CSV table of C-alpha atoms in Angstrom, one decimal:
chain,number,residue,atom,x,y,z
T,74,GLN,CA,-54.5,18.9,-27.7
T,75,PHE,CA,-57.7,20.0,-25.9
T,76,TYR,CA,-59.0,22.1,-28.8
T,77,SER,CA,-58.1,19.4,-31.2
T,78,ASP,CA,-60.1,16.9,-29.1
T,79,VAL,CA,-63.0,19.3,-29.0
T,80,PHE,CA,-63.0,19.7,-32.8
T,81,HIS,CA,-62.9,16.0,-33.4
T,82,PHE,CA,-65.3,15.1,-30.6
T,83,SER,CA,-68.4,17.0,-31.7
T,84,SER,CA,-69.9,20.2,-33.0
T,85,ALA,CA,-72.3,20.4,-30.1
T,86,PRO,CA,-72.3,23.7,-28.2
T,87,ASP,CA,-71.2,22.0,-25.0
T,88,ALA,CA,-68.5,19.9,-26.7
T,89,SER,CA,-65.7,21.7,-24.8
T,90,ARG,CA,-67.4,20.9,-21.4
T,91,GLN,CA,-67.7,17.3,-22.4
T,92,VAL,CA,-64.1,17.0,-23.4
T,93,ALA,CA,-63.1,18.8,-20.2
T,94,ALA,CA,-65.1,16.2,-18.2
T,95,GLY,CA,-63.1,13.5,-19.9
T,96,TYR,CA,-59.8,15.2,-19.0
T,97,ILE,CA,-61.1,15.5,-15.4
T,98,CYS,CA,-61.6,11.7,-15.4
T,99,LEU,CA,-58.0,11.3,-16.6
T,100,GLY,CA,-56.8,13.6,-13.9
T,101,ALA,CA,-58.8,11.8,-11.2
T,102,ALA,CA,-57.3,8.5,-12.4
T,103,VAL,CA,-53.8,9.9,-11.9
T,104,GLY,CA,-54.7,11.3,-8.4
T,105,ILE,CA,-56.3,8.0,-7.4
T,106,LEU,CA,-53.3,6.1,-8.6
T,107,ALA,CA,-50.9,8.4,-6.6
T,108,GLY,CA,-53.1,8.0,-3.6
T,109,ALA,CA,-53.2,4.2,-3.9
T,110,ILE,CA,-49.4,4.1,-4.2
T,111,SER,CA,-48.9,6.3,-1.2
T,112,THR,CA,-51.4,4.2,0.8
T,113,ALA,CA,-49.6,1.0,-0.3
T,114,LEU,CA,-46.3,2.4,0.9
T,115,LEU,CA,-47.4,4.1,4.1
T,116,ASN,CA,-50.3,1.8,5.2
T,117,PRO,CA,-50.1,-1.5,3.3
T,118,ALA,CA,-52.6,-3.1,5.8
T,119,HIS,CA,-55.4,-0.9,4.5
T,120,VAL,CA,-56.7,-3.5,2.0
T,121,GLU,CA,-60.1,-1.8,1.6
T,122,ALA,CA,-58.4,1.4,0.4
T,123,LEU,CA,-56.4,-0.4,-2.2
T,124,THR,CA,-59.4,-2.4,-3.5
T,125,LEU,CA,-61.6,0.7,-3.7
T,126,ALA,CA,-58.8,2.6,-5.4
T,127,VAL,CA,-58.6,0.0,-8.1
T,128,ILE,CA,-62.4,0.3,-8.7
T,129,ASN,CA,-62.3,4.1,-8.8
T,130,PHE,CA,-59.2,4.1,-11.0
T,131,CYS,CA,-60.9,1.8,-13.6
T,132,ALA,CA,-64.1,4.0,-13.5
T,133,CYS,CA,-62.0,7.1,-14.2
T,134,LEU,CA,-60.3,5.4,-17.1
T,135,ILE,CA,-63.6,4.4,-18.6
T,136,GLY,CA,-64.8,8.0,-18.2
T,137,PHE,CA,-61.8,9.2,-20.2
T,138,ARG,CA,-62.1,6.5,-22.8
T,139,ARG,CA,-65.7,7.6,-23.5
T,140,LEU,CA,-64.0,10.6,-25.3
T,141,LYS,CA,-62.4,8.2,-27.7
T,142,TRP,CA,-65.7,6.4,-28.2
T,143,ARG,CA,-67.2,9.9,-29.0
T,144,ARG,CA,-69.6,9.6,-26.0
T,145,ASP,CA,-70.3,12.2,-23.3
T,146,PRO,CA,-68.1,11.4,-20.2
T,147,ARG,CA,-70.4,13.3,-17.8
T,148,PRO,CA,-72.4,10.1,-16.9
T,149,ALA,CA,-69.1,8.6,-15.8
T,150,ILE,CA,-68.4,11.7,-13.7
T,151,ASP,CA,-71.7,11.1,-11.9
T,152,LEU,CA,-70.7,7.6,-11.0
T,153,ILE,CA,-67.2,8.5,-10.2
T,154,LEU,CA,-68.3,11.2,-7.7
T,155,VAL,CA,-70.7,8.8,-6.0
T,156,SER,CA,-68.1,6.1,-5.9
T,157,CYS,CA,-65.4,8.4,-4.5
T,158,LEU,CA,-67.7,9.8,-1.8
T,159,LEU,CA,-68.8,6.3,-0.7
T,160,THR,CA,-65.1,5.4,-0.7
T,161,GLU,CA,-64.3,8.4,1.5
T,162,ILE,CA,-67.0,7.2,4.0
T,163,VAL,CA,-65.2,3.9,4.3
T,164,PHE,CA,-61.8,5.7,4.7
T,165,VAL,CA,-63.1,8.0,7.3
T,166,TYR,CA,-64.5,5.2,9.3
T,167,ARG,CA,-61.3,3.1,8.9
T,168,ASN,CA,-59.1,6.1,10.1
T,169,ALA,CA,-60.8,7.0,13.4
T,170,GLY,CA,-59.0,9.3,15.7
T,171,VAL,CA,-57.5,11.5,12.9
T,172,ILE,CA,-58.9,13.5,10.0
T,173,ALA,CA,-58.7,11.1,7.1
T,174,PRO,CA,-56.4,12.6,4.5
T,175,VAL,CA,-58.8,11.8,1.7
T,176,LEU,CA,-61.2,14.5,3.1
T,177,LEU,CA,-58.8,17.1,1.8
T,178,SER,CA,-60.1,16.3,-1.7
T,179,LEU,CA,-63.7,17.3,-0.9
T,180,PRO,CA,-63.3,20.9,-2.3
T,181,ALA,CA,-62.1,19.5,-5.6
T,182,GLN,CA,-65.0,17.0,-5.7
T,183,ILE,CA,-67.5,19.8,-5.0
T,184,GLY,CA,-66.0,21.9,-7.7
T,185,ILE,CA,-66.3,19.1,-10.2
T,186,ALA,CA,-69.9,18.5,-9.2
T,187,VAL,CA,-70.8,22.1,-9.6
T,188,PHE,CA,-69.1,22.6,-13.0
T,189,PHE,CA,-69.3,19.2,-14.7
T,190,GLN,CA,-71.9,16.9,-13.1
T,191,ARG,CA,-75.3,16.5,-14.6
T,192,ARG,CA,-78.0,18.4,-12.7
T,193,GLN,CA,-80.1,15.4,-11.9
T,194,MET,CA,-77.2,13.9,-9.9
T,195,ARG,CA,-76.2,16.9,-7.9
T,196,PRO,CA,-78.7,16.3,-5.1
T,197,VAL,CA,-77.3,12.8,-4.6
T,198,THR,CA,-73.8,14.2,-4.5
T,199,ALA,CA,-74.8,16.9,-2.0
T,200,ILE,CA,-76.4,14.2,0.3
T,201,LEU,CA,-73.3,12.1,0.1
T,202,VAL,CA,-71.1,15.1,0.9
T,203,LEU,CA,-73.2,15.8,4.0
T,204,ALA,CA,-73.1,12.1,5.0
T,205,THR,CA,-69.3,12.0,4.6
T,206,VAL,CA,-68.9,15.1,6.8
T,207,ALA,CA,-71.5,13.8,9.3
T,208,ILE,CA,-69.5,10.6,9.7
T,209,ALA,CA,-66.1,12.3,9.5
T,210,ILE,CA,-66.6,14.4,12.6
T,211,PRO,CA,-67.3,11.7,15.1
T,212,ALA,CA,-64.7,9.4,13.4
T,213,ALA,CA,-62.0,12.1,13.7
T,214,LEU,CA,-62.9,12.5,17.4
T,215,GLY,CA,-62.5,8.7,17.8
T,216,GLN,CA,-66.2,8.2,18.8
T,217,ILE,CA,-66.9,5.8,15.9
T,218,GLY,CA,-64.8,3.7,13.5
T,219,VAL,CA,-61.6,1.7,13.6
T,220,ALA,CA,-58.5,3.3,15.0
T,221,THR,CA,-56.1,4.5,12.3
T,222,MET,CA,-53.0,2.4,11.5
T,223,TYR,CA,-51.0,5.5,10.4
T,224,THR,CA,-48.0,6.4,12.5
T,225,GLN,CA,-47.5,10.1,13.2
T,226,ALA,CA,-44.8,10.5,10.5
T,227,ASN,CA,-46.8,8.5,7.9
T,228,TYR,CA,-49.9,10.5,8.6
T,229,VAL,CA,-48.1,13.8,8.1
T,230,LEU,CA,-46.6,12.6,4.9
T,231,ARG,CA,-50.0,11.2,3.6
T,232,VAL,CA,-51.7,14.6,4.4
T,233,PHE,CA,-49.0,16.4,2.5
T,234,VAL,CA,-49.4,14.1,-0.5
T,235,VAL,CA,-53.2,14.4,-0.6
T,236,LEU,CA,-53.1,18.2,0.0
T,237,PHE,CA,-50.5,18.6,-2.8
T,238,LEU,CA,-52.5,16.5,-5.3
T,239,THR,CA,-55.8,18.2,-4.4
T,240,THR,CA,-54.2,21.7,-4.9
T,241,LEU,CA,-52.9,20.6,-8.3
T,242,GLY,CA,-56.4,19.2,-9.1
T,243,LEU,CA,-58.1,22.5,-8.2
T,244,GLY,CA,-55.6,24.4,-10.3
T,245,PHE,CA,-56.4,22.2,-13.3
T,246,ILE,CA,-60.2,22.8,-12.9
């Protein structure tokens, strides 16, 4: 299907990279949906997470749909990365006292930024990654933020789900 989509998308030299970016948007949508479902089941009081997941999910679907519109999905990747990193800052702050499970997706996001993000947006993403880490450390130590609502069992299960999905995501890149 991938090569068929590349053939029908464009004859541009980087058409395969554009189609791959669209598929990454689709994969991100699936990952965000799975994360939202696990959050809804394990921590239903985390309304911010569910709201931001809906926004990020829609952005990912729009990025994927750009392929069908024969438009480059990489601008959508730029916005999705920025949106997801800002979302992670909220999650980190909202889960003080533990390492927010969403941080396990940072390696996949950095890989996507390196391979698929447009060059002019990479400095913005780098700054947001550094800001996320700078906020995550004191939040994990409980020095800033709102104490996590996860029980020990739910936290372990959530970490497993996020780690599993991130590993799958890195495998697909």
